[in-house]
């Protein structure tokens, strides 16, 4: 079994030995939970089908077998119930990790998350913290039928009290999930489901970047693309294509949606003076609106052009055969960038 | 250990007749109708009486101060003392209570100091006490959500072999919420040591129980979850105490959850801003006054020669002391620090939040320096 040399609470969290060779995001997440279960007897996992089946995406594969039914178990099928009971368990001193089976099925739990998970520490004046990790497979790209492809991040990032993070590669998936489990604050952990079986991403061996920091995943000088979760890969493809047009694109993986890493993003935008934010969720009132607004407020005098949003349209997520028209593509991003005035 | 049991629960419907030990007139219910239960010890009954009298005086004082504008709102539990106090008296110190906005006297009965207890209704902080110190969760306002917290907490205790139980209060109207169903069901499946005390006070603000359920009674729900259900005269402190004690004992010793419906009545408006004349008759209220929980226990204890004027005086003095302490606590200006607004949202400090905190600080400094006030 993979071992860490330090606890995940320590910003110096290291990658598991396994991460030296490429592993899938699914395996990285599984290993993170396995290591946490091993190190801390207060960690428990429950949700729909997460027991013997290992979850519909197999992310908890083998954990019931190896840790027993009183550590990892199938709950009744009710999302509000899952979150509500996780709250009680966390009040008792456990560190529950719960899975919402699909993004859109987290909505029955909205009240428990927004009114209790997010507020408990504040309403009790800091006396009761809820160290809960809510794992949510998120976003599209897998041809999912209705209600299986939503990007719900703006609901959560709009809610004070929640920490919202999303990994884009296996190495981050491991270190960020370890840090989320070790966090005394509740964390919404958005897993880009289209990436579960991808091995992309540079396996790291050194200390991992803390969960709350954005990463510059590709350096460039002309434009900053702000991406997260499933759109990091799209932004990287865009950067590659842009080379043909002599456009040097810097790509940032935000990783933490709340808190927002103003420093890393600000430094990049001050360098490139142009930025676009890319996400799958609908545009109006979406996460990109916040990014555009706060970067503009802080960096306006460094900007040469308005910040663009290349996002899903303001329509419900389409049926599988039409999703390709909805998801942001490198071509659509390049087209959008070409609408800027580029003085020579 | 596994949380779930392979065996199926027997289907037993609760008795339709509300269980009672002391009737509305203050007489002990005849032995053959007591379903095998004895009345609690006389000392227990005296203690229940004492606590109910003081709680009512305290509650009356809070309502009065709310009318004067000292508190922003207060949902009184007048008339429900037997359910509230009878339940808490049955709990051990190590058990946890998950109350609602309605249950301030229960929280008071858990020993939470008045100033901390009422900080939410006065408006200085949402929950003023330390839940861990008093083993009492914050009062839940989003209806029925607390049932799940109680079940989760109890399940964690069960996983750790800690012999404690939790009590979740819930109102009649709130049983229509999805979370009530999920709370009952999770408790049944996980055999959580949780006792659900449904206080059926006949109304959810203005809406009567008939518009919440077509079932014969709320206690009937229990059978659908494989949980024992009880229908209890919620104005009979002896009956509430007896059934809740038994349920807690069963929960602590691995016997799982219980649903108890306490039949009672909310004598006051929903809160101070409600107008019950729009939806219920004065005769209805008067009829329930005849079933008053304190009057009946006083009659019983008097007939037993268990209280005399000296004890009455002692309790009256304690009541006045509680009311005076409550007045003093509420009349003292709360020490409010606006900077604290930013302090507890997260464990991990956030630079952006610090910026907003400093902006408010600057605003306040400008005002105190005699600058622009808007
Ligand atoms: C989810 C939710 N919906 C609506 C309300 C507003 N509300 C507060 S109390 C109440 C009535 C509840 O009645 P009941 O459950 O019978 O409890 P009681 O007030 O009678 O003690 C309502 C509708 C709320 N607090 N939470
Ligand atoms: Mg009611």
Coordinates of N, CA, C and O and ligand atoms in Angstrom, one line a residue, chain A residues 111, chain B residues 75 80 100-103 140-145 170-175 177 199-207 212 266 270, ligand 1:
Chain A
X111 N -30.2 21.7 1.0 CA -30.5 22.4 2.3 C -29.5 22.0 3.4 O -29.0 22.8 4.1
Chain B
X75 N -40.5 31.8 20.1 CA -41.5 30.8 19.9 C -41.7 30.1 21.3 O -40.8 29.4 21.8
X80 N -46.6 23.0 26.5 CA -45.9 21.8 26.1 C -44.8 21.4 27.2 O -44.0 20.6 26.9
X100 N -35.3 22.1 18.4 CA -35.7 23.0 17.4 C -35.9 24.4 18.1 O -35.7 24.5 19.3
X101 N -36.2 25.4 17.3 CA -36.5 26.7 17.8 C -37.6 26.7 18.9 O -37.7 27.6 19.7
X102 N -38.5 25.7 18.9 CA -39.6 25.6 19.8 C -39.1 25.3 21.2 O -39.8 25.6 22.2
X103 N -37.9 24.6 21.3 CA -37.6 23.9 22.5 C -36.6 24.6 23.5 O -35.8 24.0 24.2
X140 N -32.4 24.0 15.8 CA -32.5 23.9 14.3 C -33.8 24.7 13.9 O -34.8 24.5 14.5
X141 N -33.6 25.5 12.9 CA -34.8 26.2 12.3 C -35.2 25.6 11.0 O -36.4 25.5 10.8
X142 N -34.3 25.2 10.1 CA -34.8 24.4 8.9 C -35.4 23.1 9.3 O -34.8 22.2 9.9
X143 N -36.7 23.0 9.1 CA -37.5 22.0 9.8 C -37.0 20.6 9.4 O -36.7 20.3 8.3
X144 N -37.0 19.8 10.4 CA -36.7 18.3 10.3 C -35.2 18.0 10.0 O -34.8 16.8 10.1
X145 N -34.4 19.0 9.7 CA -33.0 18.7 9.4 C -32.3 18.1 10.6 O -31.4 17.3 10.4
X170 N -39.1 17.1 17.2 CA -39.6 17.5 15.9 C -41.1 17.9 16.0 O -41.8 17.2 16.8
X171 N -41.6 18.9 15.3 CA -43.0 19.3 15.4 C -43.8 18.5 14.5 O -43.4 17.8 13.6
X172 N -45.2 18.6 14.7 CA -46.1 17.8 13.8 C -46.0 18.2 12.4 O -45.9 17.4 11.5
X173 N -45.9 19.5 12.1 CA -45.9 20.0 10.7 C -44.6 19.5 10.0 O -44.6 19.1 8.9
X174 N -43.5 19.5 10.8 CA -42.2 19.2 10.2 C -42.1 17.7 9.9 O -41.2 17.3 9.1
X175 N -43.0 16.9 10.4 CA -43.0 15.5 9.9 C -43.4 15.3 8.5 O -43.1 14.2 7.9
X177 N -41.9 17.0 6.2 CA -40.7 17.3 5.4 C -40.0 16.0 5.0 O -40.0 15.0 5.8
X199 N -43.5 16.4 18.9 CA -44.4 17.2 19.7 C -45.6 17.6 18.8 O -45.5 18.6 18.0
X200 N -46.7 16.9 18.8 CA -47.8 17.2 18.0 C -48.6 18.2 18.8 O -49.5 17.9 19.6
X201 N -48.3 19.5 18.6 CA -49.1 20.6 19.3 C -50.2 21.1 18.4 O -50.7 22.2 18.6
X202 N -50.6 20.3 17.4 CA -51.8 20.5 16.6 C -51.7 21.5 15.5 O -52.5 21.5 14.6
X203 N -50.7 22.3 15.5 CA -50.5 23.3 14.5 C -49.1 23.5 14.0 O -48.2 23.3 14.8
X204 N -49.0 23.8 12.7 CA -47.7 24.3 12.2 C -48.0 25.7 11.7 O -48.6 25.9 10.7
X205 N -47.6 26.6 12.5 CA -48.0 28.0 12.4 C -49.6 28.0 12.4 O -50.2 27.7 13.5
X206 N -50.2 28.1 11.2 CA -51.7 28.2 11.2 C -52.3 26.9 10.7 O -53.5 26.7 10.7
X207 N -51.4 26.0 10.2 CA -52.0 24.8 9.5 C -52.2 23.7 10.5 O -51.3 23.2 11.1
X212 N -51.7 18.0 7.4 CA -50.3 17.4 7.2 C -50.3 15.9 6.9 O -49.4 15.4 6.3
X266 N -50.1 24.0 21.7 CA -49.3 25.2 21.8 C -50.3 26.3 22.3 O -51.1 26.7 21.5
X270 N -47.8 31.1 17.5 CA -46.6 30.5 17.0 C -45.3 31.2 17.4 O -44.4 30.6 18.0
Ligands
LIG1 C1 -37.7 24.0 5.8 C2 -38.5 25.0 6.5 N1 -39.7 25.5 5.9 C3 -40.4 26.4 6.5 C4 -40.0 27.0 7.7 C5 -40.9 28.1 8.3 N2 -41.5 27.6 9.5 C6 -41.0 27.8 10.8 S1 -41.8 27.0 12.0 C7 -43.0 26.4 10.9 C8 -44.1 25.6 11.4 C9 -43.6 24.3 12.0 O1 -44.6 23.6 12.6 P1 -44.4 22.3 13.5 O2 -43.4 21.4 12.9 O3 -45.7 21.8 13.9 O4 -43.6 22.9 14.8 P2 -44.2 23.9 15.9 O5 -43.8 25.3 15.4 O6 -45.6 23.8 16.0 O7 -43.5 23.6 17.2 C10 -42.7 26.9 9.6 C11 -43.5 26.6 8.4 C12 -38.8 26.5 8.2 N3 -38.4 27.0 9.4 N4 -38.1 25.5 7.6

